[in-house]
Short mmCIF file of C-alpha atoms (C1' of nucleotides) in Angstrom, two decimals:
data_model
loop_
_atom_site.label_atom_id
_atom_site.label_comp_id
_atom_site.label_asym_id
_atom_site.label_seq_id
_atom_site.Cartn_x
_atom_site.Cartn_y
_atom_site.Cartn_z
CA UNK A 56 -28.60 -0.72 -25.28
CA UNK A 57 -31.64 -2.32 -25.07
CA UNK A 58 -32.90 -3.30 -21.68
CA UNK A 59 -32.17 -0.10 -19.07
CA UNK A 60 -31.31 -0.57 -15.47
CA UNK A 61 -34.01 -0.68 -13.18
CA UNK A 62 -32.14 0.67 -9.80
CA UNK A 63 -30.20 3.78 -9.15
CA UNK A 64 -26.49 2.78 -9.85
CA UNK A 65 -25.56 5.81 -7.88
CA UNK A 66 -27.91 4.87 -5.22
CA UNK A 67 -27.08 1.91 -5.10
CA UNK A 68 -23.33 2.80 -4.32
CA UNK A 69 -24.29 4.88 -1.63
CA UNK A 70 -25.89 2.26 0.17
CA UNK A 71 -23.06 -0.49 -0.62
CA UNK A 72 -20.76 3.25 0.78
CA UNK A 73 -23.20 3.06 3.90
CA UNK A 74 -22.19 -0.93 4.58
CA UNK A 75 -18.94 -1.06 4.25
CA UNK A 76 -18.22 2.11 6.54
CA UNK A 77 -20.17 0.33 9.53
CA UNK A 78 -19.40 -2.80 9.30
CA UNK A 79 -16.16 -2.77 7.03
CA UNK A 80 -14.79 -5.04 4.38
CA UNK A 81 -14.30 -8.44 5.46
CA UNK A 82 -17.69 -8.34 7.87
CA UNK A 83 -20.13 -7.23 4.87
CA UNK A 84 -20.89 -9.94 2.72
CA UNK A 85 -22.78 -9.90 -0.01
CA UNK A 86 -25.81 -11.08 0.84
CA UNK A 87 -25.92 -8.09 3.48
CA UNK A 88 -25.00 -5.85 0.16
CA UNK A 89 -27.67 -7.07 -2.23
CA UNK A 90 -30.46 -6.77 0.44
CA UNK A 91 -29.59 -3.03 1.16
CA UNK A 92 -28.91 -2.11 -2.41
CA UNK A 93 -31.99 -3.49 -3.07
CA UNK A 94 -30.75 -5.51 -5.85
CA UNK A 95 -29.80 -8.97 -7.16
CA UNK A 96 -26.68 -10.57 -6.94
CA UNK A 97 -25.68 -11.09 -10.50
CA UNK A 98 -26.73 -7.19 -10.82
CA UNK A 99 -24.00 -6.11 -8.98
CA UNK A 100 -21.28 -8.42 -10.16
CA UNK A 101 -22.54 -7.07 -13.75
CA UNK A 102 -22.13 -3.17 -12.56
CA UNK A 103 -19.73 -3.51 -9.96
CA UNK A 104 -17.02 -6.13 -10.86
CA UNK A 105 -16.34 -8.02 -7.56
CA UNK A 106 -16.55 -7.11 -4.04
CA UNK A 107 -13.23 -5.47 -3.66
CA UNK A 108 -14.23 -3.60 -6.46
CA UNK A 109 -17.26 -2.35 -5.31
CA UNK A 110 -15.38 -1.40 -2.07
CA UNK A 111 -13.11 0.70 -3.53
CA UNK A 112 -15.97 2.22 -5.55
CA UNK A 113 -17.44 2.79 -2.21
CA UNK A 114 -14.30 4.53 -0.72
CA UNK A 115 -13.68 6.58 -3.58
CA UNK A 116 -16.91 8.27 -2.94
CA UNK A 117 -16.51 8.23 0.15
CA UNK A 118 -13.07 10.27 0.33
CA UNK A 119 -14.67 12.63 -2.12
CA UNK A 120 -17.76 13.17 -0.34
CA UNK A 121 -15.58 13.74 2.46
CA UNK A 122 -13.01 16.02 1.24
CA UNK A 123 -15.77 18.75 -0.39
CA UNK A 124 -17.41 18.58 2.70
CA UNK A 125 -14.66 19.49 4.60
CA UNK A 126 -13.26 21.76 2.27
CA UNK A 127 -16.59 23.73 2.40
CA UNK A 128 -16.85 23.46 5.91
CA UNK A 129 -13.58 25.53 6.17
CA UNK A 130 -14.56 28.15 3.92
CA UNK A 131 -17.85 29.19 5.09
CA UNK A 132 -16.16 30.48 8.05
CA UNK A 133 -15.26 34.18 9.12
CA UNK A 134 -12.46 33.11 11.62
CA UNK A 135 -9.84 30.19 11.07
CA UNK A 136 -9.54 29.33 14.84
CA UNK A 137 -13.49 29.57 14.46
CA UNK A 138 -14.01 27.23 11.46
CA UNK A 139 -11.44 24.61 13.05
CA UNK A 140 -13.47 24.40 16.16
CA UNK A 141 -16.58 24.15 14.41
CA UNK A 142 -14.86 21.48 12.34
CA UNK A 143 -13.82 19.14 15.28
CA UNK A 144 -17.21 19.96 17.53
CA UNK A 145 -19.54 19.38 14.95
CA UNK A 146 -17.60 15.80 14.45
CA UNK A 147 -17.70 15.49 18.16
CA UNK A 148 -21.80 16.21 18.46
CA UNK A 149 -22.58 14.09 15.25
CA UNK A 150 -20.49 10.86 17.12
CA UNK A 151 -22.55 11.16 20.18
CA UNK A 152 -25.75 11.92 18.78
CA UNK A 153 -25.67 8.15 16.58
CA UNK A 154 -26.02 5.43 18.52
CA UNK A 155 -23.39 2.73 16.55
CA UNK A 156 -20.44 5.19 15.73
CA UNK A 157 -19.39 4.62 11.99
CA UNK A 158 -16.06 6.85 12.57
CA UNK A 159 -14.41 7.59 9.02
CA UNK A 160 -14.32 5.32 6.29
CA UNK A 161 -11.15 6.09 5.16
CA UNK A 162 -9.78 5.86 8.71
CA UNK A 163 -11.39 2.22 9.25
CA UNK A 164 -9.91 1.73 5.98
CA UNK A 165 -6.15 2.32 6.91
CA UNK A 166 -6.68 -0.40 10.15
CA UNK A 167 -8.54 -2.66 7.86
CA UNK A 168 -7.09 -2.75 4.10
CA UNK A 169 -4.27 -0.20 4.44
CA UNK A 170 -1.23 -2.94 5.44
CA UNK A 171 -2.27 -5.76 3.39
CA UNK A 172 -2.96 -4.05 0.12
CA UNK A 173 -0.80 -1.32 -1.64
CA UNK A 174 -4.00 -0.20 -3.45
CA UNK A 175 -5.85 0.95 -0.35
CA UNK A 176 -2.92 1.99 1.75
CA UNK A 177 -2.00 4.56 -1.55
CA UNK A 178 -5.45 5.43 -1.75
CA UNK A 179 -5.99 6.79 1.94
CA UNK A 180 -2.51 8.15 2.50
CA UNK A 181 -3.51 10.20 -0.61
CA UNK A 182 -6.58 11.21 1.46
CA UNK A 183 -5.01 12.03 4.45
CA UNK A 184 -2.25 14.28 2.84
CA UNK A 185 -5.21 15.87 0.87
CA UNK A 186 -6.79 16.81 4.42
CA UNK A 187 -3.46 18.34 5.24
CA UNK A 188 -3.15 20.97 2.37
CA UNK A 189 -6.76 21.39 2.88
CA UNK A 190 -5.90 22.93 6.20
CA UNK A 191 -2.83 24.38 4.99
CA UNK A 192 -4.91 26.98 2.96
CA UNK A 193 -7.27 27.94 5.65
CA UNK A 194 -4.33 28.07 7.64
CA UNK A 195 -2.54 30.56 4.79
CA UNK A 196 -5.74 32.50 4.38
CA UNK A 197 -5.91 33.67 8.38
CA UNK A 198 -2.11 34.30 8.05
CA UNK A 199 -3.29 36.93 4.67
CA UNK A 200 -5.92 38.42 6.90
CA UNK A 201 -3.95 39.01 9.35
CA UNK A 202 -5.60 36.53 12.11
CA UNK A 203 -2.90 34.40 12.54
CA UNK A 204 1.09 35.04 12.88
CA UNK A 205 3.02 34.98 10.21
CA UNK A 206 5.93 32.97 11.79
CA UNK A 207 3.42 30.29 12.12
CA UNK A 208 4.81 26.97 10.63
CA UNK A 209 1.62 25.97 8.42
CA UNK A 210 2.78 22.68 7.09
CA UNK A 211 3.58 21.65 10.68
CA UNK A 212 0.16 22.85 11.87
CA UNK A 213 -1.80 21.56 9.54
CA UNK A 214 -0.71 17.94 9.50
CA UNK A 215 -0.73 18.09 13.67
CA UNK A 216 -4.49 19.18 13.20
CA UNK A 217 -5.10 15.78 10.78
CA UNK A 218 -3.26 13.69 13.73
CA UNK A 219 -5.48 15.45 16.02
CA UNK A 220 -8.65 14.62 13.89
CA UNK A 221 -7.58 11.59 13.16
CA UNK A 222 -6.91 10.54 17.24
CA UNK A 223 -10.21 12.36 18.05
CA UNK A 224 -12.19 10.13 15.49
CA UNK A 225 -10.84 6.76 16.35
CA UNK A 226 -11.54 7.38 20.24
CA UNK A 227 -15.52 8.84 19.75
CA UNK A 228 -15.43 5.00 18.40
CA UNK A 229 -15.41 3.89 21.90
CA UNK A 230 -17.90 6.26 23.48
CA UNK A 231 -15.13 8.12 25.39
CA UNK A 232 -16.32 10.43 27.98
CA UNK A 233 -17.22 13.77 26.75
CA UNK A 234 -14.69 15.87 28.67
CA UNK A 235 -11.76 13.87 27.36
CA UNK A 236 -12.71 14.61 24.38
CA UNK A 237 -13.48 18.33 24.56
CA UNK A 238 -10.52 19.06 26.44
CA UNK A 239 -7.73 17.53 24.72
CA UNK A 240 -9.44 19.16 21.47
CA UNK A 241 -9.22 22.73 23.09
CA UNK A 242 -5.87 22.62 23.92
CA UNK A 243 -4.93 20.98 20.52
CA UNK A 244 -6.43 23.77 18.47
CA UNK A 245 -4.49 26.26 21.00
CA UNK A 246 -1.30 25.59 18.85
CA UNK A 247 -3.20 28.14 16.19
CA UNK A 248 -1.97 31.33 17.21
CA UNK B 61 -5.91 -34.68 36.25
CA UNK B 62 -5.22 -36.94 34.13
CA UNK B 63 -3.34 -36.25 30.78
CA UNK B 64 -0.62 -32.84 31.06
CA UNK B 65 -1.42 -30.26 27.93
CA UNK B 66 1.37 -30.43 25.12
CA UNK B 67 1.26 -26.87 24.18
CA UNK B 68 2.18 -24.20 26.42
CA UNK B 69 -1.27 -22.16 26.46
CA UNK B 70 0.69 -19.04 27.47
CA UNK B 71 2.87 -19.37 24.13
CA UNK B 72 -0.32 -20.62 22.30
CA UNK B 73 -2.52 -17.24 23.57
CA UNK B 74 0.94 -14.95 22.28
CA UNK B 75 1.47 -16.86 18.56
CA UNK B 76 -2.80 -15.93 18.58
CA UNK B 77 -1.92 -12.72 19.64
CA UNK B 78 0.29 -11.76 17.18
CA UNK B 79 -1.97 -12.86 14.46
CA UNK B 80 -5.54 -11.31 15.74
CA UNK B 81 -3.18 -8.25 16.02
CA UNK B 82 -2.00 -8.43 12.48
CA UNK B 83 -5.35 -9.55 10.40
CA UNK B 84 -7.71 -8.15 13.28
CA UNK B 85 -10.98 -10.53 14.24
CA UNK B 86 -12.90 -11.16 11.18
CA UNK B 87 -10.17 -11.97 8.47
CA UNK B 88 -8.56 -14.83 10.57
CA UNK B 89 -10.07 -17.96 11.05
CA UNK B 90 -9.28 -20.46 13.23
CA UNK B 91 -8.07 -22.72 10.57
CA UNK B 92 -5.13 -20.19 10.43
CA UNK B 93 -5.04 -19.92 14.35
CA UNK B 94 -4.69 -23.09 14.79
CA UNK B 95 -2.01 -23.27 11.99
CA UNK B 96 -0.16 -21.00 13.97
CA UNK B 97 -0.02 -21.99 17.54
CA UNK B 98 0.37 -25.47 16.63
CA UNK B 99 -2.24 -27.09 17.88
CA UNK B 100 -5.58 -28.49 17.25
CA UNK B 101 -8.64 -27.47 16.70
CA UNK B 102 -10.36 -29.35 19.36
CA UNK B 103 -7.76 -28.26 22.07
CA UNK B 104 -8.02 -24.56 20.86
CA UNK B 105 -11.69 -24.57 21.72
CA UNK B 106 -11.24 -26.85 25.31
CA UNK B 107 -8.64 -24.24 25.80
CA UNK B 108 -9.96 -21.04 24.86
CA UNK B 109 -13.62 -21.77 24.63
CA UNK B 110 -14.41 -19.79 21.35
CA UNK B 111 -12.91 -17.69 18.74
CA UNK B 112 -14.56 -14.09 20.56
CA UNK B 113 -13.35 -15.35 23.80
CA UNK B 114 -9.46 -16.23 22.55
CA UNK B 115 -9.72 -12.97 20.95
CA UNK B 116 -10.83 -11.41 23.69
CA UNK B 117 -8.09 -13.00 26.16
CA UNK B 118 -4.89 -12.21 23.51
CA UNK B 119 -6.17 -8.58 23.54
CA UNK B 120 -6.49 -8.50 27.49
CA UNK B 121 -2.83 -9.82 26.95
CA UNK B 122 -1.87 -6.85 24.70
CA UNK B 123 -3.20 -4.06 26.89
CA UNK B 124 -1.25 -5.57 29.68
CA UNK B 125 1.92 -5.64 27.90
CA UNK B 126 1.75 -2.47 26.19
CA UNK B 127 0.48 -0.58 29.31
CA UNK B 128 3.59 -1.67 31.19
CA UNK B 129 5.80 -1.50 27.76
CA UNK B 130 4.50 2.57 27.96
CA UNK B 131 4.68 2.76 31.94
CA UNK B 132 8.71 1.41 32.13
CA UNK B 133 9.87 4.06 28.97
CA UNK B 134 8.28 6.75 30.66
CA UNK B 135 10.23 5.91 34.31
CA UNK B 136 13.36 5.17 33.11
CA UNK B 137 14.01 8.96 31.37
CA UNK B 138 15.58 11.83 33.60
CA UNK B 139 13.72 14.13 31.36
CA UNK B 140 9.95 14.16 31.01
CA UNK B 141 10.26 15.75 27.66
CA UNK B 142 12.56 13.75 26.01
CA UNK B 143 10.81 10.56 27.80
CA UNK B 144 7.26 11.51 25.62
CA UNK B 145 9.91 12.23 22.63
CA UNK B 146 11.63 8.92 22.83
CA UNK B 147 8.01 7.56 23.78
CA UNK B 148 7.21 8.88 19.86
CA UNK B 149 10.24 8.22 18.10
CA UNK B 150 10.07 4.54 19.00
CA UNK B 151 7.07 4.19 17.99
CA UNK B 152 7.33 6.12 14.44
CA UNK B 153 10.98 4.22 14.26
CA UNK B 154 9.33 0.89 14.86
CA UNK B 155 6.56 0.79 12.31
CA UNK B 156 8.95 1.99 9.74
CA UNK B 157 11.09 -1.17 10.39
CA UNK B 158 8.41 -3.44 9.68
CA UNK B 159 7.18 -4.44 6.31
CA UNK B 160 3.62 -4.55 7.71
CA UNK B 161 2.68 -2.30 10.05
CA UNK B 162 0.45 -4.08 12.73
CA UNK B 163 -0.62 -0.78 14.49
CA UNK B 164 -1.36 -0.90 17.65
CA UNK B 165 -3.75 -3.86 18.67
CA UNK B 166 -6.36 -1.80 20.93
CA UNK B 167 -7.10 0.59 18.12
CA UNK B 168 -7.39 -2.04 15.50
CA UNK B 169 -10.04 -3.44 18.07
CA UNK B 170 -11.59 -0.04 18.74
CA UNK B 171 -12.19 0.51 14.64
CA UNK B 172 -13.52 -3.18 14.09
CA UNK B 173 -15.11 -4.32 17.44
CA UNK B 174 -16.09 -1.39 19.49
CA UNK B 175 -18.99 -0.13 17.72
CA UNK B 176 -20.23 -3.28 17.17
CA UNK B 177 -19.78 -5.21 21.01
CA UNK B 178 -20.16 -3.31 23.65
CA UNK B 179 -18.03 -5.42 25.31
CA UNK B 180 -14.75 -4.33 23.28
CA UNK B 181 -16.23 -0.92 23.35
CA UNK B 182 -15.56 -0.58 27.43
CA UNK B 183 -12.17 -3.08 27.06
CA UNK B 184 -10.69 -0.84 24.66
CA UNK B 185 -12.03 2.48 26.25
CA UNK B 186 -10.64 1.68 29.76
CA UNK B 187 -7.09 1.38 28.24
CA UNK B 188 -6.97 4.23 26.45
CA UNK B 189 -8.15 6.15 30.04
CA UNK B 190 -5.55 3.90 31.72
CA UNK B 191 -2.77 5.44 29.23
CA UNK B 192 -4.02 8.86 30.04
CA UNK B 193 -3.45 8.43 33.31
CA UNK B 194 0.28 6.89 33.04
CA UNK B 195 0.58 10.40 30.97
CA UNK B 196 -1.05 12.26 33.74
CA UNK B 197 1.62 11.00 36.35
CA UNK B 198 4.44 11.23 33.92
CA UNK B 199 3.56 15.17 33.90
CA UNK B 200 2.93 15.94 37.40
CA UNK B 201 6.28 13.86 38.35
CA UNK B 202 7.88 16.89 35.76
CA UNK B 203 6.17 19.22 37.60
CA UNK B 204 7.14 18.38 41.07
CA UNK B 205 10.88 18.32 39.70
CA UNK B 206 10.54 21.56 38.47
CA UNK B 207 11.20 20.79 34.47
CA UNK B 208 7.73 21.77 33.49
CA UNK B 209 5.64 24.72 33.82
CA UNK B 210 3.54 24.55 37.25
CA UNK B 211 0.19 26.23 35.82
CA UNK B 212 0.16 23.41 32.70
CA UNK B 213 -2.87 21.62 32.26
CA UNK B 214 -1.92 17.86 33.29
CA UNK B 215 -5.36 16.43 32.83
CA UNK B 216 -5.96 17.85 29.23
CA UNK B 217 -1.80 17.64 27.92
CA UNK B 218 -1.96 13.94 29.06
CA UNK B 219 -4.99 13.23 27.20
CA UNK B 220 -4.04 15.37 24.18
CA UNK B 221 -1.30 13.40 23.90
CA UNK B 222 -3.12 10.56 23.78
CA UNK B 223 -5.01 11.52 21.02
CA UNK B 224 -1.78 12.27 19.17
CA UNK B 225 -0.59 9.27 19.91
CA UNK B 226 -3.26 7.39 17.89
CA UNK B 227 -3.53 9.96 15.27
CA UNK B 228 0.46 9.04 14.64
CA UNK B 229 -0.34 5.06 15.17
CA UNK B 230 -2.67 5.63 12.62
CA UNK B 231 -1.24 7.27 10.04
CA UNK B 232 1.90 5.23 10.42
CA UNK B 233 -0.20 2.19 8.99
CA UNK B 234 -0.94 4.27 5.43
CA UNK B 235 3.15 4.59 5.34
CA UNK B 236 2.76 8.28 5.09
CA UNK B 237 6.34 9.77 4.47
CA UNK B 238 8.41 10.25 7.26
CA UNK B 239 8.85 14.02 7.62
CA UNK B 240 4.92 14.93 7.82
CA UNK B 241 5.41 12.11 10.97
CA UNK B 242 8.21 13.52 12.34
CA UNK B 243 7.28 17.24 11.55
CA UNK B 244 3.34 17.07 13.65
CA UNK B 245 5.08 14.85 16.47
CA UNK B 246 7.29 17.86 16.89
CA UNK B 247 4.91 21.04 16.98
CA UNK B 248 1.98 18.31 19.30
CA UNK B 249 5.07 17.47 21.58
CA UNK B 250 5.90 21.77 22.51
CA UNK B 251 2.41 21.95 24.18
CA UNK B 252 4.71 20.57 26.90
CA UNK B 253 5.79 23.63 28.76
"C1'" DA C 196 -43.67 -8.12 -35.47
"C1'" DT C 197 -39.13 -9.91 -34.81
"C1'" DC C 198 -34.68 -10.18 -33.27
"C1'" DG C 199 -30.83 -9.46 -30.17
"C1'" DA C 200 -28.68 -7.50 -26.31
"C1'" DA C 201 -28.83 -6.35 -21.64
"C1'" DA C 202 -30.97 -6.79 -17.11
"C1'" DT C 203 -33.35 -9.68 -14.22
"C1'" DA C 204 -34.53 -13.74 -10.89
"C1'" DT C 205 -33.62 -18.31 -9.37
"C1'" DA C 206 -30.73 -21.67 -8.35
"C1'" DC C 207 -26.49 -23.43 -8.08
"C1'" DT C 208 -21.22 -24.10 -7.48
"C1'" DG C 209 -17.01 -25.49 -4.76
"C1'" DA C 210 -14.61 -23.62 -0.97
"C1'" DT C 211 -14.43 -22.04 3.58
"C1'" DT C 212 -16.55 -20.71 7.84
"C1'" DG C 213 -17.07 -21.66 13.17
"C1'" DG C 214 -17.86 -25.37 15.90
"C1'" DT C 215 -18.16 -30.77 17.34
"C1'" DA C 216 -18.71 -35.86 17.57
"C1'" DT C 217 -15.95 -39.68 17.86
"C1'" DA C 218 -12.33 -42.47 18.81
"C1'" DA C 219 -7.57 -43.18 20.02
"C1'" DT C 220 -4.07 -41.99 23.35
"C1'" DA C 221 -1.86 -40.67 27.44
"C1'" DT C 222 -1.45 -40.45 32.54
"C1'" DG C 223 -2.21 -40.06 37.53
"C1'" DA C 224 -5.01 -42.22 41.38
"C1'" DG C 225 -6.64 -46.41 43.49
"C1'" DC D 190 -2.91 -53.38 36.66
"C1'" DT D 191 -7.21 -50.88 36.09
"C1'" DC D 192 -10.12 -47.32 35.75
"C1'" DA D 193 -11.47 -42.58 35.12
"C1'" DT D 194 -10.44 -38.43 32.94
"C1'" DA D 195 -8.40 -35.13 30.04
"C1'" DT D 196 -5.94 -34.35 25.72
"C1'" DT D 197 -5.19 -35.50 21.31
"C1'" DA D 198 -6.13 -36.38 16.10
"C1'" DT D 199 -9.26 -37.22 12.44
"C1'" DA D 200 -13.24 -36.50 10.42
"C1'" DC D 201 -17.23 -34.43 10.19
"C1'" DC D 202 -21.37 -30.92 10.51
"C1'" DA D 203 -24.67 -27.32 8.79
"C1'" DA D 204 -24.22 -22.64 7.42
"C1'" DT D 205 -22.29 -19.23 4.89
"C1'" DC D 206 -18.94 -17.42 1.79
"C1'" DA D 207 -17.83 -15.15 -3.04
"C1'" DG D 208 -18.96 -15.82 -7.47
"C1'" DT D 209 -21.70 -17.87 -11.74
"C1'" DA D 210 -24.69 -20.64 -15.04
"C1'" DT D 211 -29.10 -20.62 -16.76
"C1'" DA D 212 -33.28 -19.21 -18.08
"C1'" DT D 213 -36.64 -15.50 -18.28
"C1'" DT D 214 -37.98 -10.85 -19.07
"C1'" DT D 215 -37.68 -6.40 -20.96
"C1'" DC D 216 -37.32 -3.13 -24.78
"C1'" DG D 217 -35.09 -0.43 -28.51
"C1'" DA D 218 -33.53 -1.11 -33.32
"C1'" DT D 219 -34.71 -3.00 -37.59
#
DNA sequence: ATCGAAATATACTGATTGGTATAATATGAG
DNA sequence: CTCATATTATACCAATCAGTATATTTCGAT
């Protein structure tokens, strides 16, 4: 090692992360990349590979960002119905409150990458059943405590809750009117009893 | 008028169609439009004016057909139930047929375009409202008959489903395995009373 | 102080992009 | 038959694409 890397390789992936999540894979080019990384083009074929490879890069982080945030978002709650609630409303009031909706990565991901390459259609099912058991355990924990019944189905539940947050996600993307929103959310998470 | 066209521009907007559908906006070009609906590239623009505007016209197309596709299942079923059921099990039966799983044109657009052209932000919006609203009628119409419960929530069980509905769309293009499909369609679908 | 490896910046590649100019062809109106 | 017009086919445009060759700079090891 002799010369050492004057950028932020980490940073530098976040920003590349930031890119391709608004604008996607085939839009971002990358000129657009360099000039937000902040870096020169042979610098990021060097620590990168290629585009794709960057992109998946990108994702990965992404999906793992995403996944401990959630996770954490869960258990900081007293109440399951609570924390689920919290969950979808704070992704409702963070949609509305930017101005170009970036959605989920992963999601954008599926409609983009997911039926023309194995690699990313593996990689965000993987996500998306990871959400599930994710909610599965919250859901098992307010079953122990006693909050929820105990007939509940909680593999059933959990993966209607991902098809709900996935459905919820893709229509903030068009700026759908608030009340749509709330209320098909509300009677969604009425199916935790 | 002078010279007759030697395409059929009706059969020329579907083969265009099919393909914006499968590769969404930015990964087709109009090199493999025109490749497609077998014609030139001259007469594709005198036609269609330009690539936004085709694309825009084949998904006004697709909105129309799948509106009327959704509105015709949900008449022709004595049972309001098993008419959202069937609506579902198409659907899920459907993408599993295919090798590559197209999605559903409207929400490709919503995930690439909306955010980005506010003009494919309220095109893609208004159909999703439109659906809601075939929903909504389908509900009452199982009220009226007596089949469903009288005190049920039409506006927010129509657009619930909805959101379901693209949730499943979704998740369908990842080729998640059948049973976590099948399994969340069931428990979303008993929130009709 | 010198050498070599890695990171940098500039400039370039061939291929492809969306969009057109041009010229040949077809066809109905007069 | 002739002319005007619209459609066709070929060939082209500048711009941009992803990716790289080259040359310079940096800096630790010797």
């Amino acid at each position: 090692m002799v010369r050492q890397r004057e950028f932020d390789k980490e940073k530098a992936l976040d920003d590349a992360m930031e890119l391709f999540w608004e604008k996607g894979y085939a839009a971002t080019s990358i000129s657009d990349l360099t000039a937000i990384m902040g870096i020169q083009r042979p610098s990021l074929y060097a620590t990168f590979g290629d585009k794709e490879k960057l992109f998946e890069a990108a994702l990965r982080k992404y999906t793992n960002l995403h996944a401990s945030l959630i996770r954490t978002k869960l258990q900081h709650a007293t109440s399951v119905k609570e924390a689920f609630r919290n969950l979808f409303e704070e992704l409702i009031e963070e949609e509305y409150k930017n101005k170009v909706s970036k959605g989920c990565f992963c999601i954008n991901t599926i409609i983009e990458l997911a039926p023309h390459d194995e690699k990313f259609e593996i990689l965000t099912r993987e996500h998306e059943m990871y959400l599930s058991v994710i909610f599965q355990e919250t859901l098992l924990k307010g079953i122990k405590s006693g909050e929820l019944e105990s007939n509940l189905d909680v593999k059933a539940l959990a993966q209607a809750l991902v098809v709900a947050l996935i459905g919820i996600t893709v229509l903030l993307k068009s700026h759908l009117e608030r009340s749509f929103v709330d209320k098909s959310v509300t009677l969604i998470l009425s199916l935790i009893k």
